[in-house]
């Protein structure tokens, strides 16, 4: 695999994480209906409806975490200086995203109540999480081999 391809995976991971954070901010600006559409927990949807602090704080916190993940991916791609614990950070993010992408399906098999939650959104979200996790894992491979 050439260096360009390795950098491509980390770049795709960074773009994906950045867009995920942006999507959270857009959903927050869209209000309770948007937050509900993106399957936020009922307490967050209710917070958005009532105008309490939980929805904006939790949504902005998640967006900030996603943007931090994008910085790590862009660092692995070589666009930013090497960030502290780069390999560890990429490994943790890749693991979390891959588990999130795959966890829904065993839950369906173990608990029929989960089957009732299965809808197009959940399937698409799981595939996206899995893809982003793979991007981060392949980006980690690029960071691992890069001489710093």
mmCIF file of C-alpha atoms in Angstrom:
data_model
loop_
_atom_site.group_PDB
_atom_site.id
_atom_site.type_symbol
_atom_site.label_atom_id
_atom_site.label_comp_id
_atom_site.label_asym_id
_atom_site.label_seq_id
_atom_site.Cartn_x
_atom_site.Cartn_y
_atom_site.Cartn_z
ATOM 1 C CA UNK A 1 0.000 0.000 0.000
ATOM 2 C CA UNK A 2 1.530 3.293 -1.001
ATOM 3 C CA UNK A 3 1.854 6.233 1.359
ATOM 4 C CA UNK A 4 -0.812 8.135 -0.554
ATOM 5 C CA UNK A 5 -3.366 5.397 0.053
ATOM 6 C CA UNK A 6 -2.466 5.183 3.738
ATOM 7 C CA UNK A 7 -2.906 8.921 4.073
ATOM 8 C CA UNK A 8 -6.199 8.666 2.217
ATOM 9 C CA UNK A 9 -7.732 6.432 4.915
ATOM 10 C CA UNK A 10 -6.705 8.784 7.701
ATOM 11 C CA UNK A 11 -8.010 11.724 5.673
ATOM 12 C CA UNK A 12 -11.360 9.971 5.160
ATOM 13 C CA UNK A 13 -11.497 9.261 8.897
ATOM 14 C CA UNK A 14 -10.851 12.926 9.648
ATOM 15 C CA UNK A 15 -13.443 14.168 7.188
ATOM 16 C CA UNK A 16 -16.013 11.665 8.482
ATOM 17 C CA UNK A 17 -15.467 12.622 12.119
ATOM 18 C CA UNK A 18 -15.595 16.329 11.276
ATOM 19 C CA UNK A 19 -18.863 15.894 9.363
ATOM 20 C CA UNK A 20 -20.297 13.843 12.227
ATOM 21 C CA UNK A 21 -19.586 16.690 14.632
ATOM 22 C CA UNK A 22 -21.070 19.185 12.195
ATOM 23 C CA UNK A 23 -24.175 17.024 11.851
ATOM 24 C CA UNK A 24 -24.650 17.131 15.623
ATOM 25 C CA UNK A 25 -24.489 20.925 15.633
ATOM 26 C CA UNK A 26 -26.928 21.134 12.699
ATOM 27 C CA UNK A 27 -29.326 18.763 14.484
ATOM 28 C CA UNK A 28 -29.145 20.964 17.572
ATOM 29 C CA UNK A 29 -29.961 24.035 15.490
ATOM 30 C CA UNK A 30 -32.810 22.099 13.840
ATOM 31 C CA UNK A 31 -34.459 21.622 17.201
ATOM 32 C CA UNK A 32 -36.240 18.769 18.925
ATOM 33 C CA UNK A 33 -37.621 17.211 15.741
ATOM 34 C CA UNK A 34 -34.158 16.893 14.231
ATOM 35 C CA UNK A 35 -32.725 15.556 17.463
ATOM 36 C CA UNK A 36 -35.525 12.985 17.572
ATOM 37 C CA UNK A 37 -34.908 12.028 13.942
ATOM 38 C CA UNK A 38 -31.276 11.239 14.741
ATOM 39 C CA UNK A 39 -32.388 8.877 17.524
ATOM 40 C CA UNK A 40 -31.113 10.856 20.479
ATOM 41 C CA UNK A 41 -32.155 9.505 23.875
ATOM 42 C CA UNK A 42 -35.667 10.574 24.954
ATOM 43 C CA UNK A 43 -34.238 12.750 27.741
ATOM 44 C CA UNK A 44 -32.228 14.757 25.200
ATOM 45 C CA UNK A 45 -35.229 15.150 22.897
ATOM 46 C CA UNK A 46 -37.335 16.317 25.840
ATOM 47 C CA UNK A 47 -34.594 18.735 26.855
ATOM 48 C CA UNK A 48 -34.605 20.222 23.364
ATOM 49 C CA UNK A 49 -38.386 20.603 23.523
ATOM 50 C CA UNK A 50 -38.269 22.277 26.938
ATOM 51 C CA UNK A 51 -35.201 24.388 26.189
ATOM 52 C CA UNK A 52 -33.167 23.007 29.104
ATOM 53 C CA UNK A 53 -29.396 22.628 29.156
ATOM 54 C CA UNK A 54 -29.064 18.861 28.587
ATOM 55 C CA UNK A 55 -29.620 18.881 24.804
ATOM 56 C CA UNK A 56 -27.192 21.650 23.888
ATOM 57 C CA UNK A 57 -24.482 20.653 26.353
ATOM 58 C CA UNK A 58 -24.531 16.955 25.489
ATOM 59 C CA UNK A 59 -24.795 17.586 21.746
ATOM 60 C CA UNK A 60 -21.951 20.104 21.726
ATOM 61 C CA UNK A 61 -19.852 17.789 23.893
ATOM 62 C CA UNK A 62 -20.311 14.960 21.383
ATOM 63 C CA UNK A 63 -19.509 17.327 18.499
ATOM 64 C CA UNK A 64 -16.331 18.439 20.280
ATOM 65 C CA UNK A 65 -15.275 14.817 20.820
ATOM 66 C CA UNK A 66 -15.872 14.059 17.151
ATOM 67 C CA UNK A 67 -13.837 17.090 16.126
ATOM 68 C CA UNK A 68 -11.032 15.961 18.434
ATOM 69 C CA UNK A 69 -11.130 12.581 16.687
ATOM 70 C CA UNK A 70 -10.870 14.354 13.338
ATOM 71 C CA UNK A 71 -7.772 16.222 14.539
ATOM 72 C CA UNK A 72 -6.146 12.907 15.418
ATOM 73 C CA UNK A 73 -7.006 11.487 12.003
ATOM 74 C CA UNK A 74 -5.637 14.566 10.243
ATOM 75 C CA UNK A 75 -2.493 14.277 12.354
ATOM 76 C CA UNK A 76 -2.109 10.657 11.236
ATOM 77 C CA UNK A 77 -2.519 11.774 7.631
ATOM 78 C CA UNK A 78 0.306 14.260 8.095
ATOM 79 C CA UNK A 79 -1.730 17.467 7.802
ATOM 80 C CA UNK A 80 -1.086 18.456 11.427
ATOM 81 C CA UNK A 81 1.869 17.983 13.722
ATOM 82 C CA UNK A 82 1.955 14.690 15.577
ATOM 83 C CA UNK A 83 -0.520 14.822 18.437
ATOM 84 C CA UNK A 84 0.164 13.227 21.820
ATOM 85 C CA UNK A 85 -0.776 9.544 22.078
ATOM 86 C CA UNK A 86 -1.595 9.481 18.372
ATOM 87 C CA UNK A 87 -1.510 5.722 17.946
ATOM 88 C CA UNK A 88 -3.418 5.104 21.173
ATOM 89 C CA UNK A 89 -6.041 7.687 20.264
ATOM 90 C CA UNK A 90 -6.564 6.250 16.807
ATOM 91 C CA UNK A 91 -6.753 2.724 18.198
ATOM 92 C CA UNK A 92 -9.383 3.694 20.777
ATOM 93 C CA UNK A 93 -11.477 5.600 18.217
ATOM 94 C CA UNK A 94 -11.252 2.773 15.678
ATOM 95 C CA UNK A 95 -12.264 0.234 18.333
ATOM 96 C CA UNK A 96 -15.236 2.285 19.565
ATOM 97 C CA UNK A 97 -16.507 2.958 16.035
ATOM 98 C CA UNK A 98 -16.145 -0.660 14.923
ATOM 99 C CA UNK A 99 -17.870 -1.961 18.052
ATOM 100 C CA UNK A 100 -20.671 0.593 17.582
ATOM 101 C CA UNK A 101 -21.029 -0.525 13.991
ATOM 102 C CA UNK A 102 -21.237 -4.197 14.876
ATOM 103 C CA UNK A 103 -22.896 -4.272 18.327
ATOM 104 C CA UNK A 104 -26.445 -3.721 17.114
ATOM 105 C CA UNK A 105 -26.653 -7.058 15.330
ATOM 106 C CA UNK A 106 -25.702 -9.334 18.268
ATOM 107 C CA UNK A 107 -28.105 -7.369 20.460
ATOM 108 C CA UNK A 108 -30.909 -8.213 18.045
ATOM 109 C CA UNK A 109 -30.080 -11.895 18.279
ATOM 110 C CA UNK A 110 -29.886 -11.858 22.085
ATOM 111 C CA UNK A 111 -32.947 -9.732 22.804
ATOM 112 C CA UNK A 112 -36.063 -9.614 20.660
ATOM 113 C CA UNK A 113 -36.926 -6.169 22.049
ATOM 114 C CA UNK A 114 -33.982 -4.818 20.064
ATOM 115 C CA UNK A 115 -35.529 -6.212 16.912
ATOM 116 C CA UNK A 116 -38.426 -3.771 17.365
ATOM 117 C CA UNK A 117 -35.916 -0.893 17.275
ATOM 118 C CA UNK A 118 -34.465 -2.068 13.986
ATOM 119 C CA UNK A 119 -35.233 0.445 11.279
ATOM 120 C CA UNK A 120 -33.501 1.853 8.235
ATOM 121 C CA UNK A 121 -31.821 4.584 10.251
ATOM 122 C CA UNK A 122 -30.257 2.087 12.665
ATOM 123 C CA UNK A 123 -28.957 -0.088 9.844
ATOM 124 C CA UNK A 124 -27.478 2.872 7.953
ATOM 125 C CA UNK A 125 -25.997 4.341 11.147
ATOM 126 C CA UNK A 126 -24.353 1.021 12.006
ATOM 127 C CA UNK A 127 -22.843 0.716 8.536
ATOM 128 C CA UNK A 128 -21.533 4.297 8.727
ATOM 129 C CA UNK A 129 -20.018 3.718 12.190
ATOM 130 C CA UNK A 130 -18.361 0.540 10.923
ATOM 131 C CA UNK A 131 -16.953 2.303 7.848
ATOM 132 C CA UNK A 132 -15.573 5.159 9.938
ATOM 133 C CA UNK A 133 -14.018 2.664 12.333
ATOM 134 C CA UNK A 134 -12.316 0.947 9.427
ATOM 135 C CA UNK A 135 -11.075 4.329 8.154
ATOM 136 C CA UNK A 136 -9.555 5.041 11.578
ATOM 137 C CA UNK A 137 -8.010 1.553 11.756
ATOM 138 C CA UNK A 138 -6.400 1.976 8.347
ATOM 139 C CA UNK A 139 -5.339 5.500 9.320
ATOM 140 C CA UNK A 140 -3.708 3.992 12.411
ATOM 141 C CA UNK A 141 -1.751 1.724 10.116
ATOM 142 C CA UNK A 142 -0.450 4.792 8.284
ATOM 143 C CA UNK A 143 0.462 6.528 11.557
ATOM 144 C CA UNK A 144 2.180 3.404 12.831
ATOM 145 C CA UNK A 145 4.570 3.277 9.904
ATOM 146 C CA UNK A 146 5.165 7.039 9.635
ATOM 147 C CA UNK A 147 8.564 8.119 10.917
ATOM 148 C CA UNK A 148 8.122 10.990 13.367
#
